[in-house]
XYZ file of C-alpha atoms in Angstrom:
359
model
C -46.898 -11.328 18.741
C -48.241 -8.277 16.944
C -46.382 -5.409 15.344
C -43.992 -3.368 17.482
C -44.010 0.399 17.763
C -40.859 2.212 16.690
C -40.022 2.931 20.345
C -40.307 -0.717 21.411
C -38.467 -1.896 18.283
C -35.698 0.651 18.825
C -35.122 -0.541 22.373
C -35.105 -4.213 21.354
C -32.783 -3.683 18.392
C -30.465 -1.146 20.105
C -31.078 1.306 17.280
C -32.427 4.770 17.981
C -35.774 5.875 16.495
C -33.819 8.513 14.542
C -31.612 5.797 13.018
C -34.633 3.657 12.180
C -36.273 6.554 10.357
C -33.053 7.115 8.376
C -32.751 3.435 7.483
C -36.358 3.451 6.311
C -35.663 6.425 4.030
C -32.617 4.613 2.616
C -34.543 1.391 2.043
C -32.248 -0.453 4.443
C -34.831 -1.386 7.075
C -38.384 -0.796 5.871
C -41.171 -0.975 8.489
C -43.697 -3.781 8.173
C -46.465 -1.185 8.212
C -46.897 2.579 8.387
C -50.111 3.792 10.019
C -51.905 5.832 7.328
C -53.486 8.161 9.848
C -50.578 8.883 12.219
C -47.567 7.978 10.057
C -46.189 5.830 12.906
C -43.806 3.127 11.807
C -44.569 -0.389 12.985
C -42.167 -3.319 12.800
C -42.556 -7.085 12.784
C -40.708 -9.077 15.484
C -39.064 -11.067 12.674
C -37.234 -7.887 11.622
C -35.281 -7.750 14.882
C -32.539 -10.077 13.648
C -31.810 -7.889 10.615
C -32.012 -4.717 12.720
C -29.512 -6.102 15.217
C -27.186 -7.085 12.357
C -27.409 -3.527 11.039
C -26.587 -2.189 14.504
C -23.517 -4.392 14.839
C -22.282 -3.545 11.353
C -22.637 0.148 12.104
C -20.531 -0.391 15.219
C -17.887 -1.876 12.920
C -17.966 1.351 10.926
C -19.316 -0.268 7.761
C -20.847 2.258 5.313
C -24.612 2.101 4.907
C -24.410 1.186 1.227
C -22.290 -1.854 2.045
C -24.592 -2.802 4.951
C -27.509 -2.763 2.519
C -25.635 -5.211 0.315
C -24.666 -7.493 3.219
C -28.303 -7.657 4.337
C -29.289 -9.106 0.947
C -26.897 -12.051 1.325
C -27.274 -15.507 2.802
C -25.312 -16.084 6.048
C -22.251 -17.649 4.393
C -21.664 -14.943 1.758
C -22.551 -12.274 4.337
C -19.827 -13.600 6.647
C -17.293 -13.511 3.803
C -18.252 -9.932 2.947
C -17.795 -8.861 6.575
C -14.412 -10.613 6.662
C -13.369 -8.773 3.492
C -14.514 -5.429 4.912
C -12.597 -5.930 8.135
C -9.440 -6.980 6.309
C -9.619 -3.695 4.380
C -10.059 -1.782 7.650
C -7.006 -3.516 9.112
C -4.949 -2.723 6.004
C -5.974 0.941 6.168
C -5.217 1.004 9.885
C -1.786 -0.475 9.239
C -1.086 2.264 6.694
C -2.122 4.937 9.209
C -0.027 3.210 11.876
C 3.008 3.458 9.608
C 2.349 7.161 9.077
C 1.872 7.690 12.820
C 5.175 5.930 13.502
C 6.820 8.096 10.841
C 5.463 11.254 12.481
C 6.454 10.161 15.977
C 9.988 9.332 14.876
C 10.186 12.453 12.728
C 9.081 14.753 15.556
C 11.250 12.969 18.118
C 14.331 13.644 16.020
C 13.453 17.347 15.929
C 13.746 17.348 19.717
C 17.422 18.017 20.563
C 17.018 16.117 23.822
C 16.071 12.969 21.900
C 18.330 13.448 18.873
C 20.630 10.583 17.990
C 24.353 11.109 18.538
C 25.418 8.005 16.622
C 28.023 8.428 13.900
C 26.389 8.474 10.470
C 26.704 5.366 8.324
C 27.147 5.394 4.561
C 25.961 3.245 1.677
C 27.500 1.668 -1.404
C 25.084 0.991 -4.214
C 24.417 -0.149 -7.762
C 21.470 0.027 -10.168
C 20.705 -1.948 -13.316
C 17.685 -2.159 -15.624
C 17.036 -4.664 -18.414
C 14.371 -4.975 -21.106
C 13.888 -8.681 -20.443
C 13.286 -11.326 -23.067
C 9.682 -10.636 -24.095
C 9.270 -6.850 -24.281
C 10.382 -4.676 -27.187
C 11.279 -1.670 -25.026
C 12.174 -0.914 -21.458
C 9.633 1.198 -19.552
C 11.454 0.848 -16.219
C 13.792 3.429 -14.738
C 16.328 2.571 -12.029
C 18.579 5.017 -10.215
C 21.067 4.814 -7.364
C 23.072 7.631 -5.826
C 24.717 8.479 -2.546
C 21.369 9.487 -1.049
C 18.595 8.437 -3.446
C 17.592 4.933 -4.536
C 14.617 4.638 -6.892
C 12.806 2.299 -9.262
C 9.803 3.291 -11.394
C 7.829 0.968 -13.669
C 6.002 2.824 -16.446
C 2.888 1.689 -18.278
C 0.881 2.861 -21.278
C 2.038 4.431 -24.529
C 4.390 6.848 -22.752
C 5.349 4.589 -19.861
C 9.089 4.982 -20.415
C 9.049 8.811 -20.322
C 6.657 8.693 -17.348
C 8.946 6.492 -15.257
C 12.000 8.539 -16.225
C 10.190 11.785 -15.339
C 9.144 10.475 -11.930
C 12.681 9.526 -10.972
C 14.175 12.690 -12.463
C 11.812 14.763 -10.284
C 13.404 13.229 -7.182
C 17.049 13.661 -8.125
C 17.326 17.091 -6.530
C 17.102 15.251 -3.191
C 20.662 14.066 -3.845
C 22.097 17.553 -3.486
C 19.497 19.592 -1.602
C 20.195 20.318 2.032
C 17.297 18.817 3.979
C 16.898 19.825 7.638
C 15.952 16.836 9.774
C 12.762 18.570 10.859
C 11.608 19.077 7.263
C 12.018 15.525 5.963
C 8.313 14.662 5.865
C 7.394 17.881 4.038
C 10.270 17.414 1.581
C 9.132 13.887 0.724
C 5.525 15.001 0.263
C 6.640 17.844 -2.025
C 8.848 15.446 -3.992
C 5.919 13.102 -4.647
C 3.821 16.032 -5.846
C 6.640 17.102 -8.182
C 6.895 13.555 -9.498
C 3.136 13.476 -10.077
C 3.266 16.689 -12.101
C 6.271 15.453 -14.078
C 4.435 12.232 -14.940
C 1.380 14.201 -16.091
C 3.625 16.220 -18.385
C 5.302 13.127 -19.825
C 2.003 11.294 -20.300
C 0.454 14.265 -22.119
C 2.844 13.677 -25.022
C 1.239 10.322 -25.784
C -1.854 9.500 -27.802
C -3.738 8.234 -24.730
C -2.410 10.199 -21.746
C -5.161 8.954 -19.458
C -3.796 5.407 -19.784
C -0.130 6.222 -19.138
C 1.655 6.478 -15.827
C 4.155 4.825 -13.564
C 4.758 3.286 -10.197
C 7.419 4.832 -7.980
C 9.336 3.349 -5.085
C 12.204 5.374 -3.662
C 14.384 5.507 -0.582
C 16.191 8.581 0.672
C 19.284 7.905 2.773
C 19.593 10.216 5.797
C 22.804 8.808 7.287
C 21.114 6.501 9.783
C 17.705 5.833 8.249
C 16.009 5.088 4.969
C 13.000 7.316 4.297
C 10.675 5.288 2.079
C 8.146 6.533 -0.483
C 6.118 3.814 -2.191
C 3.351 3.913 -4.818
C 2.485 0.805 -6.839
C 3.946 -2.682 -7.026
C 7.701 -2.240 -7.102
C 9.130 -3.643 -3.896
C 11.733 -2.990 -1.242
C 13.372 -5.914 0.525
C 15.732 -5.785 3.496
C 18.361 -8.472 4.009
C 19.408 -8.469 7.660
C 21.372 -11.238 9.374
C 20.680 -13.589 6.470
C 16.898 -13.110 6.624
C 14.922 -11.353 3.885
C 12.020 -9.064 4.745
C 9.633 -7.383 2.299
C 9.063 -3.904 3.723
C 6.603 -2.578 1.137
C 3.007 -3.575 0.431
C 1.887 -4.032 -3.179
C -0.800 -1.592 -4.306
C -2.563 -4.042 -6.621
C -6.070 -5.414 -6.987
C -4.809 -8.924 -6.300
C -2.971 -7.884 -3.115
C -6.197 -6.216 -1.935
C -7.996 -9.509 -2.547
C -5.346 -11.327 -0.494
C -5.726 -8.745 2.302
C -9.486 -9.298 2.259
C -9.179 -13.079 2.385
C -10.576 -13.579 -1.119
C -7.327 -15.090 -2.449
C -4.454 -16.999 -0.902
C -0.902 -15.726 -1.532
C -0.321 -18.824 -3.654
C -3.393 -18.101 -5.812
C -2.297 -14.476 -6.181
C 1.007 -15.495 -7.785
C -0.762 -16.884 -10.876
C -3.819 -14.619 -10.945
C -4.340 -13.056 -14.415
C -4.881 -9.587 -12.866
C -1.880 -9.669 -10.540
C -0.376 -6.551 -12.169
C -3.552 -4.438 -12.083
C -2.706 -1.420 -9.919
C -4.848 0.398 -7.381
C -2.269 3.177 -6.859
C 0.070 4.802 -9.374
C 1.240 8.167 -10.651
C -0.887 9.205 -13.623
C -4.071 10.956 -14.623
C -7.040 9.792 -12.579
C -4.914 7.417 -10.498
C -4.641 7.343 -6.723
C -1.095 8.575 -6.140
C -1.200 8.448 -2.332
C 2.196 7.173 -1.183
C 3.064 4.917 1.695
C 5.781 6.711 3.671
C 7.868 5.495 6.560
C 11.277 5.791 8.189
C 13.340 2.635 8.475
C 16.230 2.447 10.920
C 19.333 1.057 9.232
C 22.073 -1.073 10.762
C 25.590 -1.771 9.534
C 25.651 -4.727 7.109
C 21.999 -4.264 6.112
C 21.400 -4.787 2.405
C 18.422 -3.151 0.678
C 16.911 -4.224 -2.632
C 14.515 -2.016 -4.599
C 13.094 -3.867 -7.611
C 10.353 -3.782 -10.209
C 7.773 -6.551 -10.439
C 9.732 -7.999 -13.352
C 11.863 -9.625 -10.647
C 9.410 -10.331 -7.837
C 6.717 -11.990 -9.984
C 9.031 -14.549 -11.592
C 11.791 -15.214 -9.062
C 10.944 -16.898 -5.774
C 11.694 -15.006 -2.581
C 14.139 -17.673 -1.451
C 16.092 -17.354 -4.713
C 16.259 -13.596 -4.229
C 17.544 -14.131 -0.696
C 20.233 -16.550 -1.849
C 21.397 -14.176 -4.576
C 21.647 -11.283 -2.114
C 23.486 -13.433 0.419
C 25.821 -14.960 -2.152
C 27.166 -11.776 -3.724
C 29.609 -9.382 -2.126
C 29.357 -6.226 -4.206
C 26.092 -4.443 -5.131
C 27.124 -4.474 -8.819
C 27.432 -8.244 -8.725
C 24.101 -8.558 -6.901
C 22.058 -6.568 -9.434
C 23.575 -8.520 -12.322
C 22.781 -11.834 -10.620
C 19.181 -10.824 -9.868
C 18.490 -9.719 -13.437
C 20.042 -12.938 -14.723
C 17.642 -14.860 -12.478
C 14.648 -12.962 -13.893
C 15.738 -13.579 -17.474
C 16.516 -17.184 -16.626
C 12.869 -17.524 -15.549
C 11.654 -16.379 -18.960
C 12.198 -12.633 -18.636
C 8.521 -11.830 -19.404
C 8.811 -8.208 -18.268
C 11.303 -5.393 -17.905
C 13.329 -5.891 -14.738
C 15.120 -3.298 -12.627
C 17.107 -3.675 -9.428
C 18.859 -1.331 -7.037
C 21.000 -2.807 -4.276
C 22.454 -0.729 -1.438
C 24.691 -1.889 1.405
C 24.819 -0.002 4.708
C 28.368 0.319 5.989
C 30.291 1.779 8.861
C 32.167 4.978 7.920
C 35.699 4.362 6.757
C 38.396 5.356 9.227
């Protein structure tokens, strides 16, 4: 079979002539021959397989630069690259789904017809932070109040002031009156204030571009926890004896797990497991995950830095939360577990119990 005209090739490959001309200009799908007199592009039948692959990848929404890379690979590595791309799409979709759910719930509660009439619950809480056994100073900040629960894990030369500044920027939420309809805007403004506060704290150091902090905070509304999460601190929920992680780590290693490049078991010992992809600091992606979480009486929430979650197994955390009655006892037990596992990092814990209002 001879060379195919661009029209015939377009029909066979399900790519438009316009797309084929673009892909030629980008070096993604170069014609086998260009007629020197007419400038018509001619394609070899053997190019149909690659053209069809390009068409399918475009239907997946893959960027052209990544398609170009996939087309250079052998089938096995190409399949792994497509799997990694789709895992990233699913993770991004999940984040947007959480935001959509937040907005739906947020707007529903602004509607007086749909507003909840349940009696508000209340929380009892405790916070504790410890330097650990290997670090010279504590760069974590932990805070618990009647409405705000927060843990920040600083890094860099001014990590301690950065984490303290981030949490301090949120403390006005304890006393400010927040209309139910303004919750989302208030949280967004609070994150921006925390970002600016961290920039100010980091500027005092010798290398401000390398300093910053994670920030994970929960704002108690009386029936829900409004969550803001940036980085690799975690929030766990203990409900009916079962422990659920309700945050997603913003780390390179977690991204590799999401993309199928690492197993969760391999991630636990990976040398780059603490390398962040989101944080508050200069040049960092400070986009927060935000969601509303409906609370039930007898729920127990744990907010902790990675000094706990990277060295203490999830089942041990669950047992400690189940086996302690008071939040103060729980945070002490959890930090003892981290230090008993070597205490390689600062460790901070906030525990909050949801309770029925006292009669």
